[in-house]
mmCIF file of C-alpha atoms and ligand atoms in Angstrom:
data_model
loop_
_atom_site.group_PDB
_atom_site.id
_atom_site.type_symbol
_atom_site.label_atom_id
_atom_site.label_comp_id
_atom_site.label_asym_id
_atom_site.label_seq_id
_atom_site.Cartn_x
_atom_site.Cartn_y
_atom_site.Cartn_z
ATOM 1 C CA MET A 15 -15.677 8.250 4.668
ATOM 2 C CA GLU A 16 -14.494 11.441 2.877
ATOM 3 C CA HIS A 17 -11.024 10.797 1.756
ATOM 4 C CA PHE A 18 -8.649 7.982 1.558
ATOM 5 C CA LEU A 19 -4.908 9.446 2.425
ATOM 6 C CA ASP A 20 -3.453 7.381 5.318
ATOM 7 C CA ILE A 21 -4.496 4.268 7.067
ATOM 8 C CA SER A 22 -4.281 6.066 10.560
ATOM 9 C CA ASP A 23 -7.294 8.312 9.407
ATOM 10 C CA HIS A 24 -9.303 5.066 9.864
ATOM 11 C CA SER A 25 -11.042 3.375 12.595
ATOM 12 C CA PRO A 26 -10.078 -0.627 13.099
ATOM 13 C CA ASP A 27 -14.050 -0.967 12.428
ATOM 14 C CA GLU A 28 -13.691 1.150 9.276
ATOM 15 C CA LEU A 29 -11.008 -0.945 7.997
ATOM 16 C CA GLN A 30 -12.603 -4.138 8.972
ATOM 17 C CA ASP A 31 -15.727 -2.989 6.655
ATOM 18 C CA LEU A 32 -13.664 -2.312 3.744
ATOM 19 C CA LEU A 33 -11.748 -5.353 3.845
ATOM 20 C CA ASP A 34 -15.036 -7.270 4.205
ATOM 21 C CA LEU A 35 -16.629 -5.803 1.423
ATOM 22 C CA ALA A 36 -13.768 -5.931 -0.841
ATOM 23 C CA ILE A 37 -13.689 -10.224 -0.034
ATOM 24 C CA HIS A 38 -17.527 -9.869 -0.943
ATOM 25 C CA LEU A 39 -16.893 -7.748 -4.260
ATOM 26 C CA LYS A 40 -13.837 -9.883 -4.998
ATOM 27 C CA LYS A 41 -16.485 -13.108 -5.010
ATOM 28 C CA GLU A 42 -18.687 -11.162 -6.701
ATOM 29 C CA TYR A 43 -16.628 -10.490 -9.346
ATOM 30 C CA PHE A 44 -15.417 -13.940 -10.011
ATOM 31 C CA ALA A 45 -19.024 -15.147 -9.959
ATOM 32 C CA THR A 46 -21.161 -13.015 -11.532
ATOM 33 C CA GLY A 47 -19.130 -9.821 -12.292
ATOM 34 C CA ASN A 48 -20.114 -6.872 -10.503
ATOM 35 C CA PRO A 49 -23.246 -4.610 -10.726
ATOM 36 C CA PRO A 50 -22.336 -1.479 -12.234
ATOM 37 C CA LEU A 51 -22.391 0.735 -9.014
ATOM 38 C CA PHE A 52 -19.928 3.177 -10.506
ATOM 39 C CA LYS A 53 -22.049 4.197 -13.562
ATOM 40 C CA GLY A 54 -22.051 7.894 -14.353
ATOM 41 C CA LYS A 55 -18.701 8.349 -12.094
ATOM 42 C CA VAL A 56 -15.028 8.971 -13.416
ATOM 43 C CA LEU A 57 -11.765 8.648 -11.329
ATOM 44 C CA GLY A 58 -9.018 11.186 -12.369
ATOM 45 C CA MET A 59 -5.800 9.807 -11.668
ATOM 46 C CA ILE A 60 -2.973 12.118 -10.986
ATOM 47 C CA PHE A 61 0.552 10.698 -11.500
ATOM 48 C CA GLN A 62 3.700 12.213 -10.509
ATOM 49 C CA LYS A 63 5.652 8.600 -10.625
ATOM 50 C CA PRO A 64 5.269 5.812 -12.604
ATOM 51 C CA SER A 65 2.753 2.906 -12.285
ATOM 52 C CA LEU A 66 1.763 -0.512 -13.347
ATOM 53 C CA ARG A 67 -0.674 -1.564 -10.531
ATOM 54 C CA THR A 68 -2.021 1.384 -9.067
ATOM 55 C CA ARG A 69 -2.792 2.725 -12.812
ATOM 56 C CA VAL A 70 -4.333 -0.455 -14.005
ATOM 57 C CA SER A 71 -6.228 -1.666 -11.318
ATOM 58 C CA PHE A 72 -7.820 1.675 -10.568
ATOM 59 C CA ASP A 73 -8.705 2.109 -13.758
ATOM 60 C CA MET A 74 -10.254 -1.586 -13.829
ATOM 61 C CA ALA A 75 -11.743 -1.257 -10.627
ATOM 62 C CA MET A 76 -13.602 1.533 -12.200
ATOM 63 C CA ARG A 77 -14.538 -0.530 -15.626
ATOM 64 C CA HIS A 78 -15.692 -3.603 -13.488
ATOM 65 C CA MET A 79 -18.304 -1.436 -12.082
ATOM 66 C CA GLY A 80 -19.698 0.690 -14.698
ATOM 67 C CA GLY A 81 -17.298 3.669 -14.190
ATOM 68 C CA ASP A 82 -14.679 5.520 -16.117
ATOM 69 C CA ALA A 83 -11.043 6.704 -15.030
ATOM 70 C CA LEU A 84 -8.904 9.600 -16.727
ATOM 71 C CA TYR A 85 -4.918 9.064 -16.412
ATOM 72 C CA LEU A 86 -3.221 12.427 -15.755
ATOM 73 C CA SER A 87 0.095 12.131 -16.466
ATOM 74 C CA PRO A 88 2.908 14.306 -14.812
ATOM 75 C CA ASN A 89 3.539 16.260 -18.185
ATOM 76 C CA GLU A 90 -0.254 17.616 -18.419
ATOM 77 C CA ILE A 91 -0.983 18.387 -14.775
ATOM 78 C CA GLY A 92 2.299 19.863 -13.631
ATOM 79 C CA LEU A 93 1.332 19.689 -10.238
ATOM 80 C CA GLY A 94 2.070 22.582 -8.157
ATOM 81 C CA LYS A 95 4.388 23.759 -10.954
ATOM 82 C CA ARG A 96 2.105 24.534 -14.194
ATOM 83 C CA GLU A 97 -0.734 25.745 -11.453
ATOM 84 C CA SER A 98 -0.871 25.019 -7.917
ATOM 85 C CA ILE A 99 -1.829 21.949 -6.174
ATOM 86 C CA ALA A 100 -5.228 23.942 -4.708
ATOM 87 C CA ASP A 101 -6.548 25.337 -8.292
ATOM 88 C CA VAL A 102 -6.037 21.894 -10.033
ATOM 89 C CA SER A 103 -8.005 20.206 -7.099
ATOM 90 C CA ARG A 104 -10.493 22.906 -7.572
ATOM 91 C CA VAL A 105 -10.941 22.308 -11.382
ATOM 92 C CA LEU A 106 -10.571 18.964 -11.345
ATOM 93 C CA SER A 107 -13.588 18.303 -8.684
ATOM 94 C CA GLY A 108 -15.937 20.222 -10.953
ATOM 95 C CA TYR A 109 -15.036 17.448 -13.981
ATOM 96 C CA VAL A 110 -14.666 14.401 -12.208
ATOM 97 C CA GLN A 111 -16.368 12.364 -9.060
ATOM 98 C CA ALA A 112 -13.290 11.072 -7.280
ATOM 99 C CA VAL A 113 -9.404 11.843 -7.236
ATOM 100 C CA MET A 114 -6.534 9.297 -7.057
ATOM 101 C CA ALA A 115 -2.936 10.744 -6.801
ATOM 102 C CA ARG A 116 0.569 9.277 -6.795
ATOM 103 C CA VAL A 117 2.587 12.142 -5.495
ATOM 104 C CA PHE A 118 6.181 12.590 -4.235
ATOM 105 C CA GLU A 119 5.533 14.814 -1.290
ATOM 106 C CA HIS A 120 2.811 13.764 1.052
ATOM 107 C CA ALA A 121 1.810 17.356 1.889
ATOM 108 C CA HIS A 122 0.838 17.416 -1.691
ATOM 109 C CA VAL A 123 -1.998 14.681 -1.658
ATOM 110 C CA LEU A 124 -2.961 16.522 1.629
ATOM 111 C CA GLU A 125 -3.281 19.793 -0.030
ATOM 112 C CA LEU A 126 -5.318 17.998 -2.945
ATOM 113 C CA ALA A 127 -7.923 16.993 -0.183
ATOM 114 C CA LYS A 128 -8.011 20.086 1.705
ATOM 115 C CA TRP A 129 -9.136 21.843 -1.584
ATOM 116 C CA SER A 130 -11.320 19.052 -3.231
ATOM 117 C CA SER A 131 -14.885 19.027 -3.027
ATOM 118 C CA VAL A 132 -14.959 15.106 -4.471
ATOM 119 C CA PRO A 133 -13.050 12.257 -2.669
ATOM 120 C CA VAL A 134 -9.435 11.907 -2.840
ATOM 121 C CA ILE A 135 -7.281 8.525 -2.386
ATOM 122 C CA ASN A 136 -3.679 8.474 -1.675
ATOM 123 C CA GLY A 137 -2.162 6.314 -4.663
ATOM 124 C CA LEU A 138 1.493 6.627 -3.276
ATOM 125 C CA SER A 139 3.128 9.448 -1.789
ATOM 126 C CA ASP A 140 6.693 9.464 -0.048
ATOM 127 C CA PHE A 141 4.992 9.074 3.159
ATOM 128 C CA SER A 142 2.703 6.014 2.791
ATOM 129 C CA HIS A 143 1.078 4.032 0.725
ATOM 130 C CA PRO A 144 -2.571 3.030 2.162
ATOM 131 C CA CYS A 145 -4.092 1.390 -0.866
ATOM 132 C CA GLN A 146 -1.260 -1.075 -1.022
ATOM 133 C CA ALA A 147 -1.635 -1.764 2.599
ATOM 134 C CA MET A 148 -5.471 -2.598 2.216
ATOM 135 C CA ALA A 149 -4.659 -5.126 -0.353
ATOM 136 C CA ASP A 150 -2.035 -6.555 1.977
ATOM 137 C CA ALA A 151 -4.312 -7.213 4.447
ATOM 138 C CA LEU A 152 -6.781 -8.433 1.937
ATOM 139 C CA THR A 153 -4.144 -11.032 1.210
ATOM 140 C CA ILE A 154 -3.000 -11.897 4.842
ATOM 141 C CA ILE A 155 -6.916 -12.553 6.193
ATOM 142 C CA GLU A 156 -7.025 -14.964 2.920
ATOM 143 C CA LYS A 157 -4.364 -16.984 3.665
ATOM 144 C CA PHE A 158 -4.483 -16.876 7.594
ATOM 145 C CA GLY A 159 -8.276 -15.464 8.554
ATOM 146 C CA LYS A 160 -9.208 -12.842 10.927
ATOM 147 C CA ALA A 161 -6.643 -14.381 13.748
ATOM 148 C CA LYS A 162 -5.069 -11.947 15.663
ATOM 149 C CA ASN A 163 -1.935 -13.431 16.836
ATOM 150 C CA LEU A 164 -0.466 -13.324 13.610
ATOM 151 C CA ASN A 165 3.526 -11.899 13.481
ATOM 152 C CA VAL A 166 3.994 -9.707 10.523
ATOM 153 C CA VAL A 167 7.623 -8.693 9.473
ATOM 154 C CA PHE A 168 8.710 -6.246 7.207
ATOM 155 C CA VAL A 169 12.595 -6.751 6.368
ATOM 156 C CA GLY A 170 14.357 -3.543 4.709
ATOM 157 C CA ASP A 171 13.830 0.010 4.424
ATOM 158 C CA GLY A 172 11.581 1.528 6.710
ATOM 159 C CA ASN A 173 9.789 3.278 3.843
ATOM 160 C CA ASN A 174 5.968 4.431 3.161
ATOM 161 C CA VAL A 175 5.565 0.712 2.410
ATOM 162 C CA ALA A 176 6.217 0.054 5.909
ATOM 163 C CA VAL A 177 4.477 2.516 7.313
ATOM 164 C CA SER A 178 1.299 1.744 5.935
ATOM 165 C CA LEU A 179 1.813 -2.329 6.880
ATOM 166 C CA MET A 180 2.729 -1.526 10.256
ATOM 167 C CA GLN A 181 -0.049 1.133 10.559
ATOM 168 C CA ILE A 182 -3.219 -1.583 9.519
ATOM 169 C CA SER A 183 -1.196 -4.573 11.363
ATOM 170 C CA THR A 184 -1.388 -2.417 14.490
ATOM 171 C CA LYS A 185 -5.060 -1.478 13.577
ATOM 172 C CA LEU A 186 -6.026 -5.211 12.683
ATOM 173 C CA GLY A 187 -4.297 -6.604 15.961
ATOM 174 C CA TRP A 188 -1.523 -8.368 14.204
ATOM 175 C CA ASN A 189 2.082 -8.394 15.917
ATOM 176 C CA PHE A 190 4.544 -5.959 13.663
ATOM 177 C CA SER A 191 8.139 -6.287 13.429
ATOM 178 C CA ILE A 192 10.839 -4.406 11.721
ATOM 179 C CA ALA A 193 14.608 -5.345 10.938
ATOM 180 C CA SER A 194 15.892 -2.427 9.357
ATOM 181 C CA PRO A 195 19.476 -0.650 8.821
ATOM 182 C CA GLU A 196 20.733 2.156 10.954
ATOM 183 C CA GLY A 197 19.233 5.449 9.334
ATOM 184 C CA PHE A 198 16.596 3.770 7.311
ATOM 185 C CA ASP A 199 13.973 3.115 10.228
ATOM 186 C CA ILE A 200 10.380 3.995 10.306
ATOM 187 C CA PRO A 201 9.748 7.697 10.888
ATOM 188 C CA ALA A 202 9.558 8.339 14.736
ATOM 189 C CA VAL A 203 6.204 10.050 14.731
ATOM 190 C CA SER A 204 4.724 6.953 13.090
ATOM 191 C CA ILE A 205 6.179 4.983 15.488
ATOM 192 C CA GLU A 206 4.530 6.802 18.397
ATOM 193 C CA GLN A 207 1.158 6.840 16.497
ATOM 194 C CA ALA A 208 1.306 2.991 15.962
ATOM 195 C CA GLN A 209 2.555 2.174 19.738
ATOM 196 C CA GLN A 210 -0.634 4.487 20.582
ATOM 197 C CA VAL A 211 -2.941 2.365 18.693
ATOM 198 C CA SER A 212 -1.384 -0.844 20.028
ATOM 199 C CA THR A 213 -2.595 0.017 23.353
ATOM 200 C CA GLY A 214 -6.078 -0.504 22.454
ATOM 201 C CA THR A 215 -5.840 -3.531 19.855
ATOM 202 C CA GLY A 216 -3.145 -5.773 21.478
ATOM 203 C CA SER A 217 -0.565 -5.445 18.657
ATOM 204 C CA ARG A 218 3.097 -5.847 19.667
ATOM 205 C CA LEU A 219 5.445 -3.816 17.856
ATOM 206 C CA THR A 220 9.140 -4.237 17.630
ATOM 207 C CA PHE A 221 11.820 -2.515 16.025
ATOM 208 C CA LEU A 222 15.182 -4.478 15.653
ATOM 209 C CA ARG A 223 18.528 -3.946 13.298
ATOM 210 C CA ASP A 224 18.874 -8.411 12.768
ATOM 211 C CA PRO A 225 16.469 -9.767 10.020
ATOM 212 C CA HIS A 226 17.007 -13.193 11.618
ATOM 213 C CA ALA A 227 16.137 -12.586 15.388
ATOM 214 C CA ALA A 228 13.374 -11.013 13.759
ATOM 215 C CA VAL A 229 11.461 -13.496 11.198
ATOM 216 C CA LYS A 230 11.378 -16.132 13.904
ATOM 217 C CA ASN A 231 7.942 -17.244 14.136
ATOM 218 C CA ALA A 232 6.980 -14.660 11.160
ATOM 219 C CA GLN A 233 3.811 -15.820 9.477
ATOM 220 C CA VAL A 234 4.369 -13.162 6.881
ATOM 221 C CA ILE A 235 7.654 -11.801 5.645
ATOM 222 C CA TYR A 236 7.515 -8.674 3.842
ATOM 223 C CA THR A 237 9.979 -7.089 1.866
ATOM 224 C CA ASP A 238 10.127 -3.717 -0.827
ATOM 225 C CA THR A 239 12.611 -1.587 -3.154
ATOM 226 C CA TRP A 240 16.018 -0.510 -1.212
ATOM 227 C CA THR A 241 15.449 2.632 -2.900
ATOM 228 C CA SER A 242 12.242 4.100 -3.724
ATOM 229 C CA MET A 243 11.073 6.415 -6.294
ATOM 230 C CA GLY A 244 12.153 9.630 -5.850
ATOM 231 C CA GLN A 245 15.942 8.148 -4.131
ATOM 232 C CA GLU A 246 17.537 7.516 -7.028
ATOM 233 C CA GLU A 247 20.724 9.343 -6.392
ATOM 234 C CA GLU A 248 21.238 7.336 -3.173
ATOM 235 C CA THR A 249 21.111 4.188 -4.955
ATOM 236 C CA ALA A 250 24.719 3.301 -4.575
ATOM 237 C CA LYS A 251 24.760 3.793 -0.931
ATOM 238 C CA ARG A 252 21.899 1.816 0.102
ATOM 239 C CA GLU A 253 23.094 -1.304 -2.305
ATOM 240 C CA ALA A 254 26.143 -1.299 -0.037
ATOM 241 C CA VAL A 255 24.240 -1.164 3.258
ATOM 242 C CA PHE A 256 20.975 -3.464 2.541
ATOM 243 C CA PRO A 257 22.400 -7.017 1.198
ATOM 244 C CA PRO A 258 22.520 -8.449 4.772
ATOM 245 C CA TYR A 259 18.332 -7.796 4.565
ATOM 246 C CA GLN A 260 17.571 -9.572 1.311
ATOM 247 C CA VAL A 261 14.799 -11.830 1.761
ATOM 248 C CA ASN A 262 16.490 -15.406 0.624
ATOM 249 C CA ALA A 263 15.651 -19.016 0.956
ATOM 250 C CA LYS A 264 17.743 -19.191 4.016
ATOM 251 C CA LEU A 265 15.637 -16.527 6.108
ATOM 252 C CA VAL A 266 12.343 -17.656 5.028
ATOM 253 C CA GLY A 267 13.755 -20.933 6.047
ATOM 254 C CA GLU A 268 14.116 -19.253 9.674
ATOM 255 C CA ALA A 269 10.578 -18.364 9.622
ATOM 256 C CA ASP A 270 7.201 -20.473 10.630
ATOM 257 C CA LYS A 271 7.137 -23.222 8.633
ATOM 258 C CA ASP A 272 3.399 -21.901 6.840
ATOM 259 C CA VAL A 273 5.224 -18.518 6.443
ATOM 260 C CA ILE A 274 4.568 -16.263 3.626
ATOM 261 C CA VAL A 275 6.381 -13.936 1.564
ATOM 262 C CA MET A 276 4.909 -10.794 0.176
ATOM 263 C CA HIS A 277 6.331 -7.581 -1.871
ATOM 264 C CA CYS A 278 4.375 -4.526 -2.738
ATOM 265 C CA LEU A 279 6.302 -5.315 -6.503
ATOM 266 C CA PRO A 280 8.020 -3.609 -8.676
ATOM 267 C CA ALA A 281 10.451 -6.125 -7.447
ATOM 268 C CA HIS A 282 14.453 -6.042 -7.820
ATOM 269 C CA ARG A 283 15.204 -9.509 -8.229
ATOM 270 C CA ASN A 284 17.971 -10.848 -6.612
ATOM 271 C CA HIS A 285 18.223 -7.621 -4.740
ATOM 272 C CA GLU A 286 15.778 -7.100 -1.498
ATOM 273 C CA LEU A 287 14.102 -10.400 -3.045
ATOM 274 C CA THR A 288 15.846 -13.681 -4.808
ATOM 275 C CA ASP A 289 14.491 -15.187 -7.845
ATOM 276 C CA GLU A 290 13.798 -18.778 -5.829
ATOM 277 C CA VAL A 291 11.664 -16.895 -2.976
ATOM 278 C CA ALA A 292 9.935 -14.715 -5.514
ATOM 279 C CA ASP A 293 8.907 -17.820 -7.203
ATOM 280 C CA GLY A 294 8.914 -20.417 -4.617
ATOM 281 C CA ALA A 295 5.959 -21.836 -2.847
ATOM 282 C CA HIS A 296 5.999 -19.479 0.097
ATOM 283 C CA SER A 297 5.476 -16.605 -2.150
ATOM 284 C CA VAL A 298 2.170 -14.495 -2.925
ATOM 285 C CA ILE A 299 3.169 -11.778 -4.586
ATOM 286 C CA PHE A 300 0.719 -12.030 -7.309
ATOM 287 C CA SER A 301 -2.212 -12.884 -5.501
ATOM 288 C CA GLN A 302 -1.200 -9.539 -3.701
ATOM 289 C CA ALA A 303 -1.016 -7.763 -6.738
ATOM 290 C CA HIS A 304 -4.339 -8.941 -7.978
ATOM 291 C CA ASN A 305 -6.155 -8.084 -4.443
ATOM 292 C CA ARG A 306 -5.078 -4.118 -5.240
ATOM 293 C CA LEU A 307 -8.491 -4.462 -7.668
ATOM 294 C CA HIS A 308 -10.704 -5.667 -4.692
ATOM 295 C CA ALA A 309 -9.382 -3.586 -2.338
ATOM 296 C CA GLN A 310 -9.306 -0.922 -4.318
ATOM 297 C CA LYS A 311 -13.277 -1.174 -5.690
ATOM 298 C CA ALA A 312 -14.253 -1.296 -1.681
ATOM 299 C CA ILE A 313 -12.248 2.050 -1.007
ATOM 300 C CA LEU A 314 -14.494 3.626 -3.862
ATOM 301 C CA ALA A 315 -17.680 1.971 -3.208
ATOM 302 C CA ARG A 316 -17.549 3.505 0.045
ATOM 303 C CA LEU A 317 -16.157 6.798 -0.861
ATOM 304 C CA PHE A 318 -19.027 7.105 -3.773
ATOM 305 C CA SER A 319 -21.440 6.204 -0.881
ATOM 306 C CA VAL A 320 -22.839 3.299 -3.218
ATOM 307 C CA ALA A 321 -22.246 -0.117 -1.364
HETATM 308 N N1 LIG B 26 2.709 -1.971 -5.608
HETATM 309 C C1 LIG B 26 2.620 -0.997 -6.610
HETATM 310 O O1 LIG B 26 2.084 0.117 -6.309
HETATM 311 O O2 LIG B 26 2.964 -0.699 -7.903
HETATM 312 P P1 LIG B 26 3.208 0.052 -9.010
HETATM 313 O O3 LIG B 26 4.042 1.340 -8.442
HETATM 314 O O4 LIG B 26 3.294 -0.410 -10.222
HETATM 315 O O5 LIG B 26 1.678 1.203 -9.049
HETATM 316 N N1 LIG B 27 8.764 1.828 -1.967
HETATM 317 C C1 LIG B 27 8.526 1.803 -3.096
HETATM 318 C C2 LIG B 27 6.706 0.854 -3.427
HETATM 319 C C3 LIG B 27 6.723 1.251 -5.222
HETATM 320 C C4 LIG B 27 5.114 1.056 -5.336
HETATM 321 C C5 LIG B 27 8.511 3.428 -3.742
HETATM 322 O O1 LIG B 27 8.138 4.193 -3.148
HETATM 323 O O2 LIG B 27 9.095 3.516 -4.893
#
């Protein structure tokens, strides 16, 4: 594995291997602590947008395994503004052993990878959030095992998190449905790609407008903010369109009785997800957030070729 930029770049076997390793590293962490496999390694973390989970979980993943991480703020780097992305990438490659980048435009993380001589990880772009999807898959497997016939349902905006969830569901053979309002669909190119993958893995893809129809028989209901970072000027328009897509107790009650409710966080409580559901019996939002740590240790270990 050279980089970790998008779930679509990886085969089902490669993704399953990463998840198996994540399960192993998680068990090991709680039993004895992880061995210092990342000793002498530093992860450079470029952030063009705010973060709690991505920043802290990558930093702690490195520390738990004997390595270190360096936070590089938007003001310091000025990616593509103070200096070209190609130059930033070539300079950083000589200082650190891997780069994680959270960017606005997906093309920017691809450009970093193009010029980098060390592995590059996509820590969220406007197009996808592959590290989140790995933690999500780990959380789903912990709850339901490796069953193939799961119904994973995303309710809301067809955004970066939805794209990565669709990709991983399709790769792992889970059925994936999304209910989104008109104008907020998953990009057509990603849908076509997922449809091709699904012919090999047997997963069923469904695209709907009605959240109630979507959640019938769902084992997983997933939602995310109605307004992603970088779309702030559209907030009022989105707040007017999305209320029928709120994940509340009524909607959750229409799903499978063992349904889990997921959210990548940060949550805008009582907008896309009610307090009652976020803090209720079906919610796994905090174990999902904690699983970022274990999923990312596995990604780093494979990129460093140390496990
Ligand atoms: N889910 C997620 O990526 O959270 P942060 O934006 O806090 O990193
Ligand atoms: N879709 C959200 C995810 C945040 C982790 C965003 O891009 O802001």
